[in-house]
mmCIF file with all atom_site columns, C-alpha atoms in Angstrom:
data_model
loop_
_atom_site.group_PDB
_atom_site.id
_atom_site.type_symbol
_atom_site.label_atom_id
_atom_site.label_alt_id
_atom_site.label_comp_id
_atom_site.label_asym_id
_atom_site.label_entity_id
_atom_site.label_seq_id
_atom_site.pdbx_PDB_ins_code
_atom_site.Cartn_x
_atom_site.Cartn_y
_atom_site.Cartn_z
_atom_site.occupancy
_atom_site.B_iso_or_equiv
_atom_site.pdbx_formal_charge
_atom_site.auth_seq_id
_atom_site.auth_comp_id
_atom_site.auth_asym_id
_atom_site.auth_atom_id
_atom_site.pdbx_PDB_model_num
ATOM 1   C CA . UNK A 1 1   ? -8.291 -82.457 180.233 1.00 44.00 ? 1   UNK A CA 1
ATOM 2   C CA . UNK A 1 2   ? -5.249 -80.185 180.079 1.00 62.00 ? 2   UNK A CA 1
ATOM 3   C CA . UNK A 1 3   ? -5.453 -77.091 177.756 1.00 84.00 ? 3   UNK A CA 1
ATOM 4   C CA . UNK A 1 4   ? -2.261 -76.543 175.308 1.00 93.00 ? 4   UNK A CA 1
ATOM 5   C CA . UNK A 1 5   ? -2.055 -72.505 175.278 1.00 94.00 ? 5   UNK A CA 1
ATOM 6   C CA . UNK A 1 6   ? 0.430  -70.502 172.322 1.00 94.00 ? 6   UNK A CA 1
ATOM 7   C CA . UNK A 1 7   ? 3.485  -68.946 174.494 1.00 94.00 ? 7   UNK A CA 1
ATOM 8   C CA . UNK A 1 8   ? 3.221  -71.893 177.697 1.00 95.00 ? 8   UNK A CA 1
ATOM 9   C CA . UNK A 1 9   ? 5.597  -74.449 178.296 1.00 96.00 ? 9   UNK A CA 1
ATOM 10  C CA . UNK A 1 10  ? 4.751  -78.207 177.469 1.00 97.00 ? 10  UNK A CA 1
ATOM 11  C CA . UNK A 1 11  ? 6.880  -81.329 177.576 1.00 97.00 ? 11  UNK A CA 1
ATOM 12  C CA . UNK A 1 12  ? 6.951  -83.956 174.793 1.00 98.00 ? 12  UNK A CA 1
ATOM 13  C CA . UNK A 1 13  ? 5.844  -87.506 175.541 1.00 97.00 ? 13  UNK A CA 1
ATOM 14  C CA . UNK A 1 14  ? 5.038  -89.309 172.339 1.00 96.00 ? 14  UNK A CA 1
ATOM 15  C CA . UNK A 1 15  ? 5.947  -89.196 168.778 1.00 94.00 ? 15  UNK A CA 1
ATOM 16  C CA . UNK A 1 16  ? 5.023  -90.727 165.670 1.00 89.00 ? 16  UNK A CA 1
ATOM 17  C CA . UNK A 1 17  ? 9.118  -91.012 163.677 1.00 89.00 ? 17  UNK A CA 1
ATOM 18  C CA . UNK A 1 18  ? 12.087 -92.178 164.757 1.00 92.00 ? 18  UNK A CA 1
ATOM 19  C CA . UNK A 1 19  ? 13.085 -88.552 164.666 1.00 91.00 ? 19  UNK A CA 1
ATOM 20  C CA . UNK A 1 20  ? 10.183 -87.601 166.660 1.00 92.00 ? 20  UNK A CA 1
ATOM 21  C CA . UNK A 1 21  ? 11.063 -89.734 169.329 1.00 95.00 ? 21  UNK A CA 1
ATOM 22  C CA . UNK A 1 22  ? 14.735 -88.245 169.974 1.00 96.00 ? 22  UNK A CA 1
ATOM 23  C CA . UNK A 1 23  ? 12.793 -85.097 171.201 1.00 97.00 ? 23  UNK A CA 1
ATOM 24  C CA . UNK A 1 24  ? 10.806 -87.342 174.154 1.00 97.00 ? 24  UNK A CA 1
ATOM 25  C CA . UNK A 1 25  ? 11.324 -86.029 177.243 1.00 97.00 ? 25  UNK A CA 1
ATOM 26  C CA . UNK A 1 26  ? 12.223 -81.983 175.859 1.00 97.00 ? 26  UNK A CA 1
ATOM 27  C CA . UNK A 1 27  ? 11.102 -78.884 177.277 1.00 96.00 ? 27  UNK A CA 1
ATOM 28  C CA . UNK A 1 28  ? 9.605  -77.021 174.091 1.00 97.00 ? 28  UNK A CA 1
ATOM 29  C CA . UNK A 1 29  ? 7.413  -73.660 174.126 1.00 97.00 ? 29  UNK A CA 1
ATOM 30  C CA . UNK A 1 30  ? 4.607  -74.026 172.152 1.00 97.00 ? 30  UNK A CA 1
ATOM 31  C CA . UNK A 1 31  ? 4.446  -71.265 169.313 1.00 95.00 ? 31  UNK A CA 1
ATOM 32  C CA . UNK A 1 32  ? 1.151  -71.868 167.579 1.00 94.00 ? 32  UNK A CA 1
ATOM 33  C CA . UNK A 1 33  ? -1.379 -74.972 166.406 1.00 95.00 ? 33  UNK A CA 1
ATOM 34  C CA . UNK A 1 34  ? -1.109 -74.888 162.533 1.00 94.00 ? 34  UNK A CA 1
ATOM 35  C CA . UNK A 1 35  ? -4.076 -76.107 160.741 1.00 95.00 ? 35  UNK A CA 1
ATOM 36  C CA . UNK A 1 36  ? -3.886 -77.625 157.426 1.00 92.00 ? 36  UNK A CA 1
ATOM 37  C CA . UNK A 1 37  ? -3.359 -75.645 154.312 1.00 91.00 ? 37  UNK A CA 1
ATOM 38  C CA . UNK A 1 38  ? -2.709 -72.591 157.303 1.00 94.00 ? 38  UNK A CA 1
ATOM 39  C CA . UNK A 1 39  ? 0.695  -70.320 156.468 1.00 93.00 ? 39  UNK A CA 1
ATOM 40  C CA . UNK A 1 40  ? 2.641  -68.908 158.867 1.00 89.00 ? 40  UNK A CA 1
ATOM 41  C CA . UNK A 1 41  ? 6.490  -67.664 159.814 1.00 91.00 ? 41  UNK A CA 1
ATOM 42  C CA . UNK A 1 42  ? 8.517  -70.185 161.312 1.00 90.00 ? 42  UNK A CA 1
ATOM 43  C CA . UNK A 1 43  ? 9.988  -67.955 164.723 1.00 91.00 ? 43  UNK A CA 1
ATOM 44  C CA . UNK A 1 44  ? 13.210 -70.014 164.258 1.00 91.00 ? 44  UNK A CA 1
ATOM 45  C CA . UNK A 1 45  ? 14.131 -69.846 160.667 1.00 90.00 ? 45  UNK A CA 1
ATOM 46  C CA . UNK A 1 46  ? 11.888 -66.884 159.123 1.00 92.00 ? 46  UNK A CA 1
ATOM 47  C CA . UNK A 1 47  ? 10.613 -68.972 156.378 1.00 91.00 ? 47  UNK A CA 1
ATOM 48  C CA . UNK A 1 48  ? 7.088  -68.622 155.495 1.00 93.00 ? 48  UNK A CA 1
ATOM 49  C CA . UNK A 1 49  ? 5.846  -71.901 155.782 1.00 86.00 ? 49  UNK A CA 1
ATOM 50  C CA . UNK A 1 50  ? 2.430  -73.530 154.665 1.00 87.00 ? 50  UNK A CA 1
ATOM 51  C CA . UNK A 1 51  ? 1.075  -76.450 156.580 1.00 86.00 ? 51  UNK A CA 1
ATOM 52  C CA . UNK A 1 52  ? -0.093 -79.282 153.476 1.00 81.00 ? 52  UNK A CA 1
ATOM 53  C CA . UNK A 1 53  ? -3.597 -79.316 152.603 1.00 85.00 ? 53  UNK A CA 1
ATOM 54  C CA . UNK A 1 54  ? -3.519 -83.045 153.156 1.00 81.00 ? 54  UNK A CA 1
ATOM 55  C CA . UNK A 1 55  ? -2.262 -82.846 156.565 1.00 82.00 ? 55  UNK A CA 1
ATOM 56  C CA . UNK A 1 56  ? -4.664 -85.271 158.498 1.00 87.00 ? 56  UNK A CA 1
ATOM 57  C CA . UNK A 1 57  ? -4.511 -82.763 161.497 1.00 92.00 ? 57  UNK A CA 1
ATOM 58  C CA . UNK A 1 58  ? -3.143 -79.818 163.219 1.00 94.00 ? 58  UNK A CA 1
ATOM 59  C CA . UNK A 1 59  ? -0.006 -79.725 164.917 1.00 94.00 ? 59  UNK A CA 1
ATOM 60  C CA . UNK A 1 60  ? 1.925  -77.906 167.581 1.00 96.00 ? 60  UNK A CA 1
ATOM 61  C CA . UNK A 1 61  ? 4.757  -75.565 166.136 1.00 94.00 ? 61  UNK A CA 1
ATOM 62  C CA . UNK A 1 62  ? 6.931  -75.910 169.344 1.00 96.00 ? 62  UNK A CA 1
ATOM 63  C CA . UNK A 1 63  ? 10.543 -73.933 170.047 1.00 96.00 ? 63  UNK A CA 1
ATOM 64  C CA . UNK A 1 64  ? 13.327 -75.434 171.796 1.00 96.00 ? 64  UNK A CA 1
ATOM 65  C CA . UNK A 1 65  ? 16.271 -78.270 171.416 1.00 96.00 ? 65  UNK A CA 1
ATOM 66  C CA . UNK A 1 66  ? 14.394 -80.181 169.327 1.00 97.00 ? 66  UNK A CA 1
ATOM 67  C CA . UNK A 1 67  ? 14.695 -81.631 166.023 1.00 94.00 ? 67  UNK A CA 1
ATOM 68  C CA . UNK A 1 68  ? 11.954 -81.143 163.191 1.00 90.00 ? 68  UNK A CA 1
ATOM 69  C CA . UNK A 1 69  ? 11.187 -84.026 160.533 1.00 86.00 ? 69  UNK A CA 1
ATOM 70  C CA . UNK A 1 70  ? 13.507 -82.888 157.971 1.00 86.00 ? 70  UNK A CA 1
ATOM 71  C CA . UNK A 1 71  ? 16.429 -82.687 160.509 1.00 90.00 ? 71  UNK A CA 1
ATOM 72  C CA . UNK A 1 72  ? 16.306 -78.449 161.154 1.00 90.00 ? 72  UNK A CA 1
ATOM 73  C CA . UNK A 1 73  ? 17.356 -77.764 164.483 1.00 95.00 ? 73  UNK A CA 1
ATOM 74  C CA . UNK A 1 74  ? 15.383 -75.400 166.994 1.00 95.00 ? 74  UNK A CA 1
ATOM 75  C CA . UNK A 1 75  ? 12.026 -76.211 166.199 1.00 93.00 ? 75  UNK A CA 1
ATOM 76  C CA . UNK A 1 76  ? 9.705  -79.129 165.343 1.00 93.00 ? 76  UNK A CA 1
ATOM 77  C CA . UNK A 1 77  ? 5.651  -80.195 164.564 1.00 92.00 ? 77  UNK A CA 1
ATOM 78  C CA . UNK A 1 78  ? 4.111  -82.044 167.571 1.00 94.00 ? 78  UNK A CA 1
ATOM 79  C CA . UNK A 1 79  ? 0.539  -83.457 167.694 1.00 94.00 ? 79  UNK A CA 1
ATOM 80  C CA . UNK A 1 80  ? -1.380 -82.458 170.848 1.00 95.00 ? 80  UNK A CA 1
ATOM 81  C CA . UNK A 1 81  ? -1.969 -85.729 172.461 1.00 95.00 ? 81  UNK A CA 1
ATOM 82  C CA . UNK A 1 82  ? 2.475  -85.957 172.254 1.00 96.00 ? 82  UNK A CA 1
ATOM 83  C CA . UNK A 1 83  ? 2.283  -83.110 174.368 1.00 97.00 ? 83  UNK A CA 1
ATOM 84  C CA . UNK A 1 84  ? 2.494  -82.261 178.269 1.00 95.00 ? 84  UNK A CA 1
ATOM 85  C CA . UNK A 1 85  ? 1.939  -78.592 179.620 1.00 94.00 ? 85  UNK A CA 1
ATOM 86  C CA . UNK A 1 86  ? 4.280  -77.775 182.284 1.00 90.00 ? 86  UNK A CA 1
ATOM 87  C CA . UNK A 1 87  ? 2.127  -74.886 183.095 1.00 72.00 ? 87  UNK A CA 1
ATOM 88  C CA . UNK A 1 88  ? 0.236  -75.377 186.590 1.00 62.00 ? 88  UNK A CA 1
ATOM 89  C CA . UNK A 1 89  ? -2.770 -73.385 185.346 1.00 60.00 ? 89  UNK A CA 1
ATOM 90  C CA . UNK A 1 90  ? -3.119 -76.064 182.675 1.00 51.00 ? 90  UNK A CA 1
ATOM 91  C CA . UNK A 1 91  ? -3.226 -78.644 184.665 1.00 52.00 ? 91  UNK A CA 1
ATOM 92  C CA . UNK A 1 92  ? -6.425 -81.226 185.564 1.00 58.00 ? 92  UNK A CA 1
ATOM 93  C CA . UNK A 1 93  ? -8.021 -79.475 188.936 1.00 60.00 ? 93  UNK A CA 1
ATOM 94  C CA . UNK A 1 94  ? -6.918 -82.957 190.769 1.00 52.00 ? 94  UNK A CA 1
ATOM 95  C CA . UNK A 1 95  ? -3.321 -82.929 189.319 1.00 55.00 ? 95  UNK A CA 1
ATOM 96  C CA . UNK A 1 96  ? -3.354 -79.033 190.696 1.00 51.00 ? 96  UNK A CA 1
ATOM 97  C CA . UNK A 1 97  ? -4.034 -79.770 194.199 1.00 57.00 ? 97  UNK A CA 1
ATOM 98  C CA . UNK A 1 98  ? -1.615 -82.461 194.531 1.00 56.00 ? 98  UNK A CA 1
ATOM 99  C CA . UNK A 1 99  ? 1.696  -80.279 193.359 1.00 56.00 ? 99  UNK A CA 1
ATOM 100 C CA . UNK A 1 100 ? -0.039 -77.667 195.799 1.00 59.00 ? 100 UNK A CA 1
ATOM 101 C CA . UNK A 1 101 ? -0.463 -79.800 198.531 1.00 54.00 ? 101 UNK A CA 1
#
């Protein structure tokens, strides 16, 4: 299985919203998993931001042209299994020999 690292480059394949789903196919860096109830500053808007306590899981804060939930531009919340690295070191060892070969 792939590993999703803070600072690499990941593509998104899945989504959950209708909102969600207009950022399929987008090249986003991945900023930091947020764990529920976990605060942190948003890189994109500077506004300290807490993840909900009832938050059934973490998600990916991810940079790039996408589109969060509440329609802010530049940034958005991604579950891990929505996302593809780009990253060759993150790759399965048989996916790695093939774009080698």
């Amino acid at each position: 299985m792939f590993q999703l690292r803070p600072g690499s480059i990941a593509i998104v394949i899945g989504a959950q919203t209708p909102v969600g789903r207009g950022n399929i196919g987008k090249s986003v860096e991945l900023f930091g998993l947020c764990q529920p109830g976990e605060m942190f500053l948003n890189p994109v808007n500077g506004v300290m931001t807490r993840m909900p306590l009832s938050a059934s899981r973490p998600l990916w804060l991810v940079t790039g042209e996408v589109t969060a939930f509440d329609g802010q531009h530049g940034f958005a919340f991604v579950r891990a299994e929505h996302l593809m690295p780009l990253d060759p070191d993150c790759l399965p060892e048989y996916e790695r020999a093939q774009t080698i070969a």
